[in-house]
mmCIF file of N, CA and C in Angstrom:
data_model
loop_
_atom_site.group_PDB
_atom_site.id
_atom_site.type_symbol
_atom_site.label_atom_id
_atom_site.label_comp_id
_atom_site.label_asym_id
_atom_site.label_seq_id
_atom_site.Cartn_x
_atom_site.Cartn_y
_atom_site.Cartn_z
ATOM 1 N N MET F 3 -3.293 -4.976 15.609
ATOM 2 C CA MET F 3 -2.530 -4.393 14.542
ATOM 3 C C MET F 3 -3.443 -3.487 13.726
ATOM 4 N N LYS F 4 -2.934 -2.274 13.443
ATOM 5 C CA LYS F 4 -3.744 -1.301 12.713
ATOM 6 C C LYS F 4 -2.830 -0.416 11.868
ATOM 7 N N VAL F 5 -3.236 -0.173 10.633
ATOM 8 C CA VAL F 5 -2.500 0.750 9.768
ATOM 9 C C VAL F 5 -2.986 2.160 10.101
ATOM 10 N N LEU F 6 -2.067 3.021 10.525
ATOM 11 C CA LEU F 6 -2.432 4.379 10.914
ATOM 12 C C LEU F 6 -2.442 5.334 9.733
ATOM 13 N N GLU F 7 -1.383 5.297 8.915
ATOM 14 C CA GLU F 7 -1.321 6.224 7.784
ATOM 15 C C GLU F 7 -0.219 5.802 6.814
ATOM 16 N N LEU F 8 -0.279 6.392 5.623
ATOM 17 C CA LEU F 8 0.786 6.266 4.641
ATOM 18 C C LEU F 8 1.377 7.648 4.430
ATOM 19 N N ASN F 9 2.690 7.759 4.576
ATOM 20 C CA ASN F 9 3.395 9.031 4.393
ATOM 21 C C ASN F 9 4.265 8.957 3.158
ATOM 22 N N SER F 10 4.633 10.101 2.643
ATOM 23 C CA SER F 10 5.579 10.218 1.526
ATOM 24 C C SER F 10 5.191 9.335 0.349
ATOM 25 N N ILE F 11 3.938 9.388 -0.036
ATOM 26 C CA ILE F 11 3.470 8.591 -1.170
ATOM 27 C C ILE F 11 3.991 9.228 -2.453
ATOM 28 N N LYS F 12 4.679 8.416 -3.270
ATOM 29 C CA LYS F 12 5.228 8.899 -4.539
ATOM 30 C C LYS F 12 4.787 7.961 -5.652
ATOM 31 N N LYS F 13 4.309 8.559 -6.727
ATOM 32 C CA LYS F 13 3.912 7.777 -7.892
ATOM 33 C C LYS F 13 5.084 7.707 -8.858
ATOM 34 N N HIS F 14 5.295 6.526 -9.425
ATOM 35 C CA HIS F 14 6.369 6.320 -10.383
ATOM 36 C C HIS F 14 5.765 6.151 -11.775
ATOM 37 N N ASP F 15 6.410 6.740 -12.751
ATOM 38 C CA ASP F 15 5.914 6.682 -14.116
ATOM 39 C C ASP F 15 5.915 5.260 -14.637
ATOM 40 N N GLY F 16 4.888 4.963 -15.414
ATOM 41 C CA GLY F 16 4.788 3.667 -16.058
ATOM 42 C C GLY F 16 4.294 3.848 -17.484
ATOM 43 N N TYR F 17 4.392 2.812 -18.275
ATOM 44 C CA TYR F 17 4.003 2.894 -19.675
ATOM 45 C C TYR F 17 2.551 2.495 -19.914
ATOM 46 N N ILE F 18 1.950 1.844 -18.949
ATOM 47 C CA ILE F 18 0.571 1.405 -19.094
ATOM 48 C C ILE F 18 -0.299 2.325 -18.237
ATOM 49 N N TYR F 19 -1.259 3.001 -18.853
ATOM 50 C CA TYR F 19 -2.000 4.052 -18.167
ATOM 51 C C TYR F 19 -2.929 3.560 -17.061
ATOM 52 N N TYR F 20 -3.306 2.304 -17.044
ATOM 53 C CA TYR F 20 -4.222 1.810 -16.019
ATOM 54 C C TYR F 20 -3.517 1.081 -14.876
ATOM 55 N N ILE F 21 -2.181 1.043 -14.899
ATOM 56 C CA ILE F 21 -1.401 0.468 -13.804
ATOM 57 C C ILE F 21 -0.567 1.579 -13.183
ATOM 58 N N HIS F 22 -0.752 1.804 -11.888
ATOM 59 C CA HIS F 22 -0.062 2.884 -11.179
ATOM 60 C C HIS F 22 0.848 2.291 -10.101
ATOM 61 N N HIS F 23 2.138 2.637 -10.151
ATOM 62 C CA HIS F 23 3.123 2.146 -9.193
ATOM 63 C C HIS F 23 3.420 3.249 -8.168
ATOM 64 N N TYR F 24 3.471 2.871 -6.890
ATOM 65 C CA TYR F 24 3.707 3.826 -5.804
ATOM 66 C C TYR F 24 4.725 3.277 -4.814
ATOM 67 N N THR F 25 5.375 4.189 -4.110
ATOM 68 C CA THR F 25 6.156 3.850 -2.920
ATOM 69 C C THR F 25 5.681 4.767 -1.800
ATOM 70 N N ALA F 26 5.817 4.303 -0.578
ATOM 71 C CA ALA F 26 5.359 5.085 0.573
ATOM 72 C C ALA F 26 5.987 4.537 1.846
ATOM 73 N N ASN F 27 5.772 5.245 2.943
ATOM 74 C CA ASN F 27 6.135 4.773 4.277
ATOM 75 C C ASN F 27 4.848 4.519 5.037
ATOM 76 N N ALA F 28 4.687 3.295 5.521
ATOM 77 C CA ALA F 28 3.474 2.917 6.247
ATOM 78 C C ALA F 28 3.729 2.970 7.747
ATOM 79 N N LYS F 29 2.850 3.665 8.450
ATOM 80 C CA LYS F 29 2.928 3.717 9.915
ATOM 81 C C LYS F 29 1.903 2.723 10.451
ATOM 82 N N ILE F 30 2.417 1.719 11.174
ATOM 83 C CA ILE F 30 1.578 0.625 11.661
ATOM 84 C C ILE F 30 1.673 0.552 13.171
ATOM 85 N N GLU F 31 0.522 0.378 13.807
ATOM 86 C CA GLU F 31 0.463 0.272 15.265
ATOM 87 C C GLU F 31 0.252 -1.186 15.658
ATOM 88 N N PHE F 32 1.137 -1.669 16.522
ATOM 89 C CA PHE F 32 0.973 -2.990 17.106
ATOM 90 C C PHE F 32 0.465 -2.798 18.527
ATOM 91 N N LEU F 33 0.409 -3.839 19.308
ATOM 92 C CA LEU F 33 -0.143 -3.726 20.661
ATOM 93 C C LEU F 33 0.568 -2.679 21.508
ATOM 94 N N THR F 34 1.881 -2.679 21.499
ATOM 95 C CA THR F 34 2.614 -1.788 22.398
ATOM 96 C C THR F 34 3.499 -0.776 21.692
ATOM 97 N N LYS F 35 3.582 -0.827 20.362
ATOM 98 C CA LYS F 35 4.503 0.084 19.680
ATOM 99 C C LYS F 35 3.986 0.441 18.292
ATOM 100 N N GLU F 36 4.593 1.468 17.726
ATOM 101 C CA GLU F 36 4.317 1.881 16.359
ATOM 102 C C GLU F 36 5.616 1.764 15.566
ATOM 103 N N ILE F 37 5.501 1.292 14.331
ATOM 104 C CA ILE F 37 6.681 1.215 13.473
ATOM 105 C C ILE F 37 6.358 1.864 12.133
ATOM 106 N N VAL F 38 7.407 2.274 11.434
ATOM 107 C CA VAL F 38 7.272 2.821 10.086
ATOM 108 C C VAL F 38 8.107 1.947 9.165
ATOM 109 N N ILE F 39 7.468 1.421 8.118
ATOM 110 C CA ILE F 39 8.169 0.558 7.173
ATOM 111 C C ILE F 39 7.983 1.098 5.751
ATOM 112 N N PRO F 40 9.001 0.951 4.916
ATOM 113 C CA PRO F 40 8.848 1.345 3.514
ATOM 114 C C PRO F 40 8.081 0.259 2.752
ATOM 115 N N ILE F 41 7.143 0.684 1.917
ATOM 116 C CA ILE F 41 6.377 -0.265 1.112
ATOM 117 C C ILE F 41 6.356 0.197 -0.345
ATOM 118 N N SER F 42 6.069 -0.740 -1.216
ATOM 119 C CA SER F 42 5.908 -0.474 -2.626
ATOM 120 C C SER F 42 4.653 -1.228 -3.071
ATOM 121 N N PHE F 43 3.783 -0.555 -3.826
ATOM 122 C CA PHE F 43 2.536 -1.196 -4.222
ATOM 123 C C PHE F 43 2.096 -0.723 -5.596
ATOM 124 N N THR F 44 1.182 -1.497 -6.188
ATOM 125 C CA THR F 44 0.638 -1.209 -7.497
ATOM 126 C C THR F 44 -0.878 -1.242 -7.417
ATOM 127 N N VAL F 45 -1.510 -0.242 -8.021
ATOM 128 C CA VAL F 45 -2.968 -0.208 -8.128
ATOM 129 C C VAL F 45 -3.305 -0.354 -9.606
ATOM 130 N N GLU F 46 -4.086 -1.375 -9.931
ATOM 131 C CA GLU F 46 -4.455 -1.640 -11.323
ATOM 132 C C GLU F 46 -5.969 -1.620 -11.460
ATOM 133 N N ILE F 47 -6.437 -0.982 -12.506
ATOM 134 C CA ILE F 47 -7.868 -0.942 -12.798
ATOM 135 C C ILE F 47 -8.078 -1.712 -14.103
ATOM 136 N N ASN F 48 -8.846 -2.806 -14.041
ATOM 137 C CA ASN F 48 -9.045 -3.633 -15.230
ATOM 138 C C ASN F 48 -10.095 -3.004 -16.150
ATOM 139 N N PRO F 49 -10.322 -3.536 -17.344
ATOM 140 C CA PRO F 49 -11.269 -2.937 -18.288
ATOM 141 C C PRO F 49 -12.707 -2.836 -17.774
ATOM 142 N N LEU F 50 -13.068 -3.655 -16.805
ATOM 143 C CA LEU F 50 -14.423 -3.597 -16.249
ATOM 144 C C LEU F 50 -14.537 -2.615 -15.091
ATOM 145 N N GLY F 51 -13.438 -1.942 -14.745
ATOM 146 C CA GLY F 51 -13.455 -0.953 -13.672
ATOM 147 C C GLY F 51 -13.151 -1.509 -12.297
ATOM 148 N N MET F 52 -12.814 -2.783 -12.229
ATOM 149 C CA MET F 52 -12.479 -3.387 -10.938
ATOM 150 C C MET F 52 -11.045 -3.010 -10.575
ATOM 151 N N ARG F 53 -10.817 -2.650 -9.314
ATOM 152 C CA ARG F 53 -9.511 -2.225 -8.839
ATOM 153 C C ARG F 53 -8.855 -3.377 -8.062
ATOM 154 N N SER F 54 -7.562 -3.578 -8.324
ATOM 155 C CA SER F 54 -6.813 -4.556 -7.539
ATOM 156 C C SER F 54 -5.532 -3.897 -7.035
ATOM 157 N N VAL F 55 -5.160 -4.262 -5.821
ATOM 158 C CA VAL F 55 -3.972 -3.718 -5.182
ATOM 159 C C VAL F 55 -2.987 -4.857 -4.969
ATOM 160 N N ASP F 56 -1.772 -4.683 -5.473
ATOM 161 C CA ASP F 56 -0.698 -5.657 -5.273
ATOM 162 C C ASP F 56 0.381 -4.998 -4.434
ATOM 163 N N LEU F 57 0.825 -5.695 -3.416
ATOM 164 C CA LEU F 57 1.811 -5.175 -2.480
ATOM 165 C C LEU F 57 3.091 -5.988 -2.597
ATOM 166 N N ASP F 58 4.221 -5.301 -2.724
ATOM 167 C CA ASP F 58 5.509 -5.994 -2.747
ATOM 168 C C ASP F 58 5.772 -6.593 -1.360
ATOM 169 N N PRO F 59 6.671 -7.563 -1.264
ATOM 170 C CA PRO F 59 6.928 -8.196 0.042
ATOM 171 C C PRO F 59 7.307 -7.198 1.139
ATOM 172 N N ILE F 60 6.817 -7.475 2.341
ATOM 173 C CA ILE F 60 7.084 -6.642 3.516
ATOM 174 C C ILE F 60 8.532 -6.887 3.965
ATOM 175 N N PRO F 61 9.228 -5.841 4.430
ATOM 176 C CA PRO F 61 10.613 -6.034 4.903
ATOM 177 C C PRO F 61 10.701 -7.074 6.026
ATOM 178 N N ARG F 62 11.795 -7.780 6.081
ATOM 179 C CA ARG F 62 11.984 -8.851 7.064
ATOM 180 C C ARG F 62 12.138 -8.346 8.496
ATOM 181 N N GLU F 63 12.407 -7.073 8.682
ATOM 182 C CA GLU F 63 12.609 -6.536 10.034
ATOM 183 C C GLU F 63 11.335 -6.534 10.873
ATOM 184 N N VAL F 64 10.195 -6.668 10.235
ATOM 185 C CA VAL F 64 8.920 -6.620 10.938
ATOM 186 C C VAL F 64 8.724 -7.911 11.712
ATOM 187 N N ASP F 65 8.537 -7.782 13.023
ATOM 188 C CA ASP F 65 8.371 -8.937 13.897
ATOM 189 C C ASP F 65 6.879 -9.150 14.174
ATOM 190 N N TYR F 66 6.160 -9.509 13.109
ATOM 191 C CA TYR F 66 4.717 -9.714 13.204
ATOM 192 C C TYR F 66 4.323 -10.573 12.000
ATOM 193 N N PRO F 67 3.265 -11.379 12.103
ATOM 194 C CA PRO F 67 2.859 -12.200 10.949
ATOM 195 C C PRO F 67 2.566 -11.327 9.716
ATOM 196 N N VAL F 68 3.033 -11.763 8.584
ATOM 197 C CA VAL F 68 2.969 -10.966 7.360
ATOM 198 C C VAL F 68 1.559 -10.891 6.766
ATOM 199 N N LEU F 69 0.793 -11.962 6.829
ATOM 200 C CA LEU F 69 -0.527 -11.965 6.203
ATOM 201 C C LEU F 69 -1.480 -10.903 6.759
ATOM 202 N N PRO F 70 -1.602 -10.723 8.080
ATOM 203 C CA PRO F 70 -2.485 -9.664 8.572
ATOM 204 C C PRO F 70 -2.020 -8.263 8.173
ATOM 205 N N ILE F 71 -0.703 -8.050 8.146
ATOM 206 C CA ILE F 71 -0.178 -6.746 7.740
ATOM 207 C C ILE F 71 -0.514 -6.491 6.275
ATOM 208 N N THR F 72 -0.281 -7.484 5.431
ATOM 209 C CA THR F 72 -0.549 -7.345 4.008
ATOM 210 C C THR F 72 -2.022 -7.074 3.746
ATOM 211 N N LYS F 73 -2.884 -7.815 4.403
ATOM 212 C CA LYS F 73 -4.334 -7.640 4.219
ATOM 213 C C LYS F 73 -4.764 -6.243 4.650
ATOM 214 N N SER F 74 -4.303 -5.787 5.804
ATOM 215 C CA SER F 74 -4.666 -4.457 6.298
ATOM 216 C C SER F 74 -4.137 -3.348 5.403
ATOM 217 N N LEU F 75 -2.904 -3.501 4.921
ATOM 218 C CA LEU F 75 -2.335 -2.493 4.027
ATOM 219 C C LEU F 75 -3.100 -2.420 2.710
ATOM 220 N N LYS F 76 -3.460 -3.571 2.139
ATOM 221 C CA LYS F 76 -4.223 -3.571 0.896
ATOM 222 C C LYS F 76 -5.577 -2.897 1.073
ATOM 223 N N GLU F 77 -6.256 -3.173 2.175
ATOM 224 C CA GLU F 77 -7.550 -2.536 2.443
ATOM 225 C C GLU F 77 -7.390 -1.028 2.619
ATOM 226 N N PHE F 78 -6.351 -0.607 3.325
ATOM 227 C CA PHE F 78 -6.096 0.810 3.550
ATOM 228 C C PHE F 78 -5.796 1.517 2.226
ATOM 229 N N ILE F 79 -4.970 0.903 1.383
ATOM 230 C CA ILE F 79 -4.614 1.481 0.087
ATOM 231 C C ILE F 79 -5.848 1.559 -0.810
ATOM 232 N N ASP F 80 -6.686 0.533 -0.783
ATOM 233 C CA ASP F 80 -7.901 0.543 -1.592
ATOM 234 C C ASP F 80 -8.830 1.683 -1.171
ATOM 235 N N LYS F 81 -8.947 1.907 0.126
ATOM 236 C CA LYS F 81 -9.771 3.025 0.608
ATOM 237 C C LYS F 81 -9.211 4.368 0.138
ATOM 238 N N LEU F 82 -7.887 4.506 0.147
ATOM 239 C CA LEU F 82 -7.265 5.740 -0.341
ATOM 240 C C LEU F 82 -7.535 5.914 -1.842
ATOM 241 N N ALA F 83 -7.465 4.823 -2.600
ATOM 242 C CA ALA F 83 -7.710 4.893 -4.039
ATOM 243 C C ALA F 83 -9.161 5.286 -4.331
ATOM 244 N N VAL F 84 -10.097 4.728 -3.588
ATOM 245 C CA VAL F 84 -11.521 5.054 -3.780
ATOM 246 C C VAL F 84 -11.772 6.522 -3.451
ATOM 247 N N ALA F 85 -11.109 7.018 -2.399
ATOM 248 C CA ALA F 85 -11.300 8.410 -1.980
ATOM 249 C C ALA F 85 -10.541 9.404 -2.868
ATOM 250 N N GLY F 86 -9.697 8.892 -3.759
ATOM 251 C CA GLY F 86 -8.912 9.772 -4.630
ATOM 252 C C GLY F 86 -7.752 10.439 -3.914
ATOM 253 N N ALA F 87 -7.251 9.818 -2.845
ATOM 254 C CA ALA F 87 -6.189 10.400 -2.034
ATOM 255 C C ALA F 87 -4.786 9.995 -2.487
ATOM 256 N N LEU F 88 -4.672 9.166 -3.508
ATOM 257 C CA LEU F 88 -3.351 8.815 -4.022
ATOM 258 C C LEU F 88 -2.927 9.836 -5.067
ATOM 259 N N PRO F 89 -1.641 10.186 -5.113
ATOM 260 C CA PRO F 89 -1.193 11.204 -6.068
ATOM 261 C C PRO F 89 -1.365 10.762 -7.519
ATOM 262 N N GLU F 90 -1.678 11.710 -8.375
ATOM 263 C CA GLU F 90 -1.863 11.420 -9.803
ATOM 264 C C GLU F 90 -0.603 11.698 -10.609
ATOM 265 N N VAL F 91 0.299 12.483 -10.077
ATOM 266 C CA VAL F 91 1.506 12.843 -10.833
ATOM 267 C C VAL F 91 2.720 12.167 -10.258
#
């Protein structure tokens, strides 16, 4: 299982400047197929500068264990946040 990319990333307005809410479509590769699922996630930066990524529950249509998908998506999103590839507006 591998996260290939996130498409159509959209940032949603929030009232707290250090919490950023996003929606996107995640393209994930399994052993024999690729699927695209809609995801929603939050990136929060605490006062010490530590970043945390929270992912909303994965859709039930996915026929794969949820924990590995969640872990891989969080790592992928964190890498995008570090690289500055998430939209600011």
